[in-house]
Coordinates of C-alpha atoms in Angstrom, one line a residue:
Chain A
X1 CA 15.4 35.5 24.4
X2 CA 13.7 35.7 21.1
X3 CA 16.8 34.6 19.3
X4 CA 17.1 31.5 21.5
X5 CA 13.5 30.6 20.7
X6 CA 14.1 30.8 17.0
X7 CA 16.9 28.2 17.1
X8 CA 14.6 25.6 18.7
X9 CA 13.0 23.3 16.1
X10 CA 9.3 23.6 16.7
X11 CA 7.2 20.5 17.2
X12 CA 5.3 20.9 14.0
X13 CA 8.5 21.3 12.0
X14 CA 9.9 18.2 13.7
X15 CA 6.7 16.2 12.9
X16 CA 6.9 17.4 9.3
X17 CA 10.5 16.2 9.1
X18 CA 9.5 12.8 10.6
X19 CA 6.7 12.4 8.1
X20 CA 8.9 13.2 5.2
X21 CA 11.5 10.7 6.3
X22 CA 8.9 7.9 6.6
X23 CA 7.5 8.3 3.1
X24 CA 7.1 4.9 1.4
X25 CA 10.1 3.9 -0.7
X26 CA 8.3 1.3 -2.8
X27 CA 4.9 -0.2 -3.2
X28 CA 3.7 -3.7 -3.9
X29 CA 0.6 -4.4 -6.0
X30 CA -2.1 -6.5 -4.4
X31 CA -1.9 -10.3 -5.1
X32 CA -3.7 -11.9 -8.0
X33 CA -6.5 -13.4 -5.9
X34 CA -6.9 -10.3 -3.8
X35 CA -8.0 -8.4 -6.9
X36 CA -11.0 -10.7 -7.4
X37 CA -13.9 -8.6 -5.9
X38 CA -15.6 -11.5 -4.0
X39 CA -12.4 -12.7 -2.5
X40 CA -11.5 -9.2 -1.5
X41 CA -14.8 -8.9 0.2
X42 CA -14.3 -12.1 2.1
X43 CA -10.8 -11.0 3.1
X44 CA -12.0 -7.6 4.2
X45 CA -14.8 -9.3 6.3
X46 CA -12.2 -11.4 8.0
X47 CA -9.9 -8.5 8.6
X48 CA -12.7 -6.3 10.0
X49 CA -13.8 -9.0 12.5
X50 CA -10.4 -9.9 13.7
X51 CA -8.6 -6.6 14.3
X52 CA -5.5 -7.1 16.3
X53 CA -4.6 -3.9 18.1
X54 CA -1.1 -3.0 19.1
X55 CA -0.5 -2.7 22.9
X56 CA 0.4 0.9 22.8
X57 CA -0.9 3.2 25.6
X58 CA 0.8 6.6 25.6
X59 CA -1.1 8.1 28.5
X60 CA -4.4 8.2 30.3
X61 CA -6.6 7.2 27.4
X62 CA -4.8 3.8 27.6
X63 CA -6.7 3.2 30.9
X64 CA -9.9 3.5 29.0
X65 CA -8.5 1.2 26.3
X66 CA -7.7 -1.4 29.1
X67 CA -11.2 -1.0 30.5
X68 CA -12.5 -1.7 27.0
X69 CA -10.6 -4.9 26.9
X70 CA -11.8 -6.1 30.3
X71 CA -15.0 -8.0 31.1
X72 CA -17.4 -5.2 31.6
X73 CA -17.1 -3.7 28.1
X74 CA -15.5 -6.7 26.5
X75 CA -14.1 -5.6 23.2
X76 CA -13.7 -9.3 22.4
X77 CA -17.4 -9.2 21.3
X78 CA -16.1 -7.3 18.2
X79 CA -13.1 -9.5 17.6
X80 CA -10.5 -6.8 18.6
X81 CA -9.3 -8.2 22.0
X82 CA -6.0 -9.7 21.0
X83 CA -3.6 -6.9 22.0
X84 CA -0.3 -7.8 20.5
X85 CA 3.0 -6.6 21.9
X86 CA 4.8 -6.7 18.5
X87 CA 3.9 -4.5 15.5
X88 CA 4.7 -7.5 13.3
X89 CA 1.5 -9.1 14.6
X90 CA -0.8 -6.1 14.9
X91 CA -2.9 -4.5 12.2
X92 CA -4.6 -1.8 14.3
X93 CA -2.8 1.0 16.1
X94 CA -4.8 2.7 18.8
X95 CA -2.9 5.9 19.6
X96 CA -4.2 6.3 23.2
X97 CA -2.9 9.5 24.5
X98 CA -0.5 12.4 24.1
X99 CA 2.2 12.0 21.5
X100 CA 5.3 13.8 22.8
X101 CA 8.2 15.0 20.6
X102 CA 10.3 12.3 22.3
X103 CA 7.8 9.6 21.5
X104 CA 6.9 10.8 18.0
X105 CA 9.8 8.9 16.2
X106 CA 8.8 5.7 18.0
X107 CA 5.2 6.1 16.9
X108 CA 6.2 6.5 13.3
X109 CA 8.6 3.6 13.5
X110 CA 6.0 1.3 15.0
X111 CA 3.5 2.4 12.3
X112 CA 6.1 1.7 9.6
X113 CA 6.9 -1.8 11.0
X114 CA 3.2 -2.9 11.2
X115 CA 2.2 -5.2 8.4
X116 CA -0.2 -4.2 5.7
X117 CA -3.2 -3.7 5.8
X118 CA -2.9 -1.4 8.8
X119 CA -5.3 1.1 10.4
X120 CA -4.9 3.8 13.0
X121 CA -7.5 5.0 15.6
X122 CA -6.7 8.3 17.3
X123 CA -8.2 7.9 20.8
X124 CA -8.8 11.1 22.8
X125 CA -8.4 14.8 22.3
X126 CA -4.6 14.7 22.7
X127 CA -4.1 12.3 19.9
X128 CA -6.5 14.2 17.7
X129 CA -5.3 17.7 18.1
X130 CA -3.0 18.0 21.1
X131 CA -6.0 18.6 23.4
X132 CA -5.3 20.9 26.3
X133 CA -1.6 21.0 25.4
X134 CA -2.2 22.7 22.1
X135 CA -1.2 26.3 22.3
X136 CA 1.5 28.9 21.4
X137 CA 3.8 28.0 24.3
X138 CA 3.6 24.3 23.5
X139 CA 7.1 23.0 22.7
X140 CA 6.8 19.3 23.2
X141 CA 3.4 17.9 22.3
X142 CA 2.7 16.9 18.7
X143 CA -0.6 18.6 17.9
X144 CA -2.5 15.6 16.6
X145 CA -1.0 12.2 15.6
X146 CA -2.3 12.8 12.0
X147 CA 0.7 15.1 11.6
X148 CA 2.8 12.0 11.7
X149 CA 0.8 9.1 10.4
X150 CA -2.5 8.7 8.5
X151 CA -5.5 8.3 10.9
X152 CA -8.6 6.3 9.9
X153 CA -11.0 7.0 12.9
X154 CA -10.9 9.8 15.4
X155 CA -12.6 9.1 18.8
X156 CA -13.0 12.4 20.7
X157 CA -13.2 12.7 24.4
X158 CA -10.9 13.5 27.4
X159 CA -10.7 10.6 27.8
X160 CA -13.4 8.9 25.7
X161 CA -15.4 6.2 27.5
X162 CA -14.9 2.6 26.5
X163 CA -18.1 2.7 24.5
X164 CA -16.5 5.5 22.5
X165 CA -13.6 3.2 21.6
X166 CA -16.0 0.4 20.8
X167 CA -17.9 2.7 18.5
X168 CA -14.6 3.7 16.9
X169 CA -13.8 0.1 16.2
X170 CA -17.3 -0.5 14.7
X171 CA -16.8 2.6 12.5
X172 CA -13.4 1.2 11.4
X173 CA -15.1 -2.1 10.6
X174 CA -17.7 -0.2 8.6
X175 CA -14.8 1.6 6.8
X176 CA -13.1 -1.7 6.0
X177 CA -16.1 -3.7 4.8
X178 CA -18.4 -1.0 3.7
X179 CA -21.3 -2.2 5.9
X180 CA -22.0 -2.1 9.6
X181 CA -21.0 -5.2 11.6
X182 CA -23.9 -7.5 11.0
X183 CA -24.0 -9.3 14.3
X184 CA -27.0 -8.6 16.5
X185 CA -25.2 -7.2 19.6
X186 CA -24.0 -4.2 17.5
X187 CA -27.4 -3.1 16.4
X188 CA -28.2 0.0 18.3
X189 CA -31.8 1.0 18.3
Chain B
X1 CA 9.8 -58.8 -1.6
X2 CA 11.6 -56.0 -3.4
X3 CA 8.3 -54.7 -4.8
X4 CA 6.8 -54.5 -1.3
X5 CA 9.8 -52.5 -0.2
X6 CA 9.3 -50.1 -3.1
X7 CA 5.7 -49.5 -2.1
X8 CA 6.9 -48.6 1.3
X9 CA 9.3 -46.1 -0.2
X10 CA 6.5 -44.7 -2.3
X11 CA 4.8 -43.8 1.0
X12 CA 7.9 -41.9 2.1
X13 CA 7.9 -40.1 -1.2
X14 CA 4.2 -39.1 -0.8
X15 CA 4.9 -37.9 2.7
X16 CA 7.9 -35.9 1.5
X17 CA 5.8 -34.4 -1.2
X18 CA 3.0 -33.4 1.1
X19 CA 5.5 -32.0 3.5
X20 CA 7.1 -29.8 0.8
X21 CA 3.6 -28.6 -0.3
X22 CA 2.7 -27.8 3.3
X23 CA 6.0 -25.8 3.5
X24 CA 5.6 -23.9 0.2
X25 CA 1.8 -23.5 0.1
X26 CA 1.5 -20.7 2.8
X27 CA 4.1 -18.6 0.9
X28 CA 2.2 -19.0 -2.4
X29 CA -1.1 -18.3 -0.8
X30 CA 0.2 -15.2 1.1
X31 CA 1.6 -13.9 -2.2
X32 CA -1.7 -14.4 -3.9
X33 CA -3.9 -12.8 -1.3
X34 CA -1.6 -10.1 -0.1
X35 CA -3.0 -6.5 0.1
X36 CA -1.4 -3.5 -1.5
X37 CA 1.7 -2.9 0.6
X38 CA 3.7 0.2 1.1
X39 CA 7.3 -0.3 2.2
X40 CA 8.6 2.5 4.4
X41 CA 12.3 3.0 5.1
X42 CA 12.1 1.1 8.4
X43 CA 9.5 -1.5 7.5
X44 CA 11.9 -4.3 6.9
X45 CA 14.2 -3.4 9.8
X46 CA 14.9 -6.2 12.3
X47 CA 12.4 -5.5 15.1
X48 CA 13.7 -4.4 18.5
X49 CA 10.7 -3.0 20.5
X50 CA 10.6 0.3 18.8
X51 CA 14.3 1.0 19.3
X52 CA 16.9 1.2 16.7
X53 CA 18.8 -2.1 16.4
X54 CA 22.6 -1.7 16.8
X55 CA 25.7 -3.8 16.2
X56 CA 26.0 -7.0 14.1
X57 CA 25.3 -10.5 15.3
X58 CA 29.0 -11.5 14.9
X59 CA 30.0 -8.8 17.3
X60 CA 28.6 -11.0 20.0
X61 CA 30.8 -13.9 21.1
X62 CA 28.9 -17.2 21.5
X63 CA 30.5 -19.9 23.7
X64 CA 32.0 -22.8 21.8
X65 CA 30.8 -25.1 24.5
X66 CA 27.3 -25.0 23.0
X67 CA 28.6 -26.3 19.7
X68 CA 30.3 -29.3 21.2
X69 CA 27.2 -30.0 23.3
X70 CA 25.2 -30.0 20.2
X71 CA 27.5 -32.4 18.5
X72 CA 27.4 -34.9 21.4
X73 CA 23.6 -34.6 21.5
X74 CA 23.6 -35.4 17.8
X75 CA 25.7 -38.5 18.4
X76 CA 23.3 -39.9 21.0
X77 CA 20.3 -39.0 18.9
X78 CA 21.7 -41.0 16.0
X79 CA 22.4 -43.8 18.5
X80 CA 18.7 -43.9 19.5
X81 CA 17.5 -43.6 16.0
X82 CA 19.6 -46.6 14.8
X83 CA 18.5 -48.7 17.7
X84 CA 14.8 -48.8 16.6
X85 CA 15.5 -51.0 13.5
X86 CA 17.8 -53.1 15.7
X87 CA 15.0 -53.7 18.2
X88 CA 12.6 -54.6 15.3
X89 CA 15.0 -57.1 13.7
X90 CA 16.5 -58.4 16.9
X91 CA 14.5 -61.6 16.9
X92 CA 15.5 -62.6 13.4
X93 CA 19.2 -63.0 13.9
X94 CA 21.2 -65.3 16.1
X95 CA 21.3 -64.1 19.7
X96 CA 25.1 -63.9 20.1
X97 CA 25.6 -62.1 16.8
X98 CA 22.8 -59.6 17.6
X99 CA 24.2 -58.8 21.0
X100 CA 27.8 -58.5 19.7
X101 CA 26.8 -56.2 16.8
X102 CA 24.6 -54.0 19.1
X103 CA 27.4 -53.9 21.7
X104 CA 29.9 -52.9 19.1
X105 CA 27.8 -50.1 17.8
X106 CA 27.1 -48.7 21.2
X107 CA 30.7 -49.2 22.2
X108 CA 31.9 -47.1 19.3
X109 CA 29.6 -44.2 20.2
X110 CA 30.6 -44.6 23.9
X111 CA 34.2 -44.2 22.8
X112 CA 33.3 -40.8 21.4
X113 CA 31.7 -39.9 24.7
X114 CA 34.7 -41.1 26.6
X115 CA 37.0 -39.0 24.4
X116 CA 34.8 -35.9 24.9
X117 CA 34.8 -36.5 28.6
X118 CA 38.6 -36.8 28.7
X119 CA 39.1 -33.6 26.7
X120 CA 37.0 -31.8 29.3
X121 CA 33.8 -30.9 27.4
X122 CA 31.6 -31.5 30.5
X123 CA 33.5 -29.1 32.7
X124 CA 31.9 -25.8 32.0
X125 CA 34.4 -23.1 31.5
X126 CA 33.5 -19.8 33.2
X127 CA 33.2 -17.0 30.8
X128 CA 36.1 -14.6 30.5
X129 CA 35.6 -11.0 29.7
X130 CA 37.5 -9.9 26.6
X131 CA 38.1 -6.3 26.1

């Protein structure tokens, strides 16, 4: 029994393999205009206020993501409502849910195929650390999507409420521009 | 008379120039403002919904009927295109000559259509499975 167990590639080893395989092969320098500080600032402002997320719900947190897109929570107020079905058009990946071993390669592939600049939000405990599935007997759940791809913002919760996702997006905007989103509806007293 | 025509051609040149600028400018702008980009092994892969693409495009057999359809469409498109200047200058020539020339032009294209019809372009061949 123990010998059998040894032969199975553990999830963390598998994730490590995937991450090694997806290392960048080449890098492009930023364009000439993009190096000018003021233009970079303007570009970052535009990027932060028009984040296009990838339609990518892995499990139950995706329902909260959908709720955040609907009228009551209305993520459109922060410019992030255009959920795109193709990674070529998206610049924000919201990993909403459990990343299984079977899905891990697809997650990495979609991340690779997204156009730069790209950001990742890990939504929910499963995407952050494996959540309730993390444990010694776990053979199929990647314990945290940051084992596969770099994550910018972690939104904890099981699942997090839509306000949590909105706060995550505001934090991401803060990370991109360096300042909090200046429009009045985001000023929390 | 000729100078006036040249001025009209100048307008065409300006339009062509603006068109080429409109085509090239987005690429130049994108190159200028692009962010630092990392190319991963599968970044430039042809996209297929998160699956690995397989096969080559020439493994797939396209029906030749589409090609002939396109050719016939092109013939009629050219027909319509050349009838616009005819309609503009129709009042300037003698009526019999105009009608004869127009009829000859349309007749020649109609011959092409009749030939295509006779060779059976418009009967849609059912697809055969090739193993």
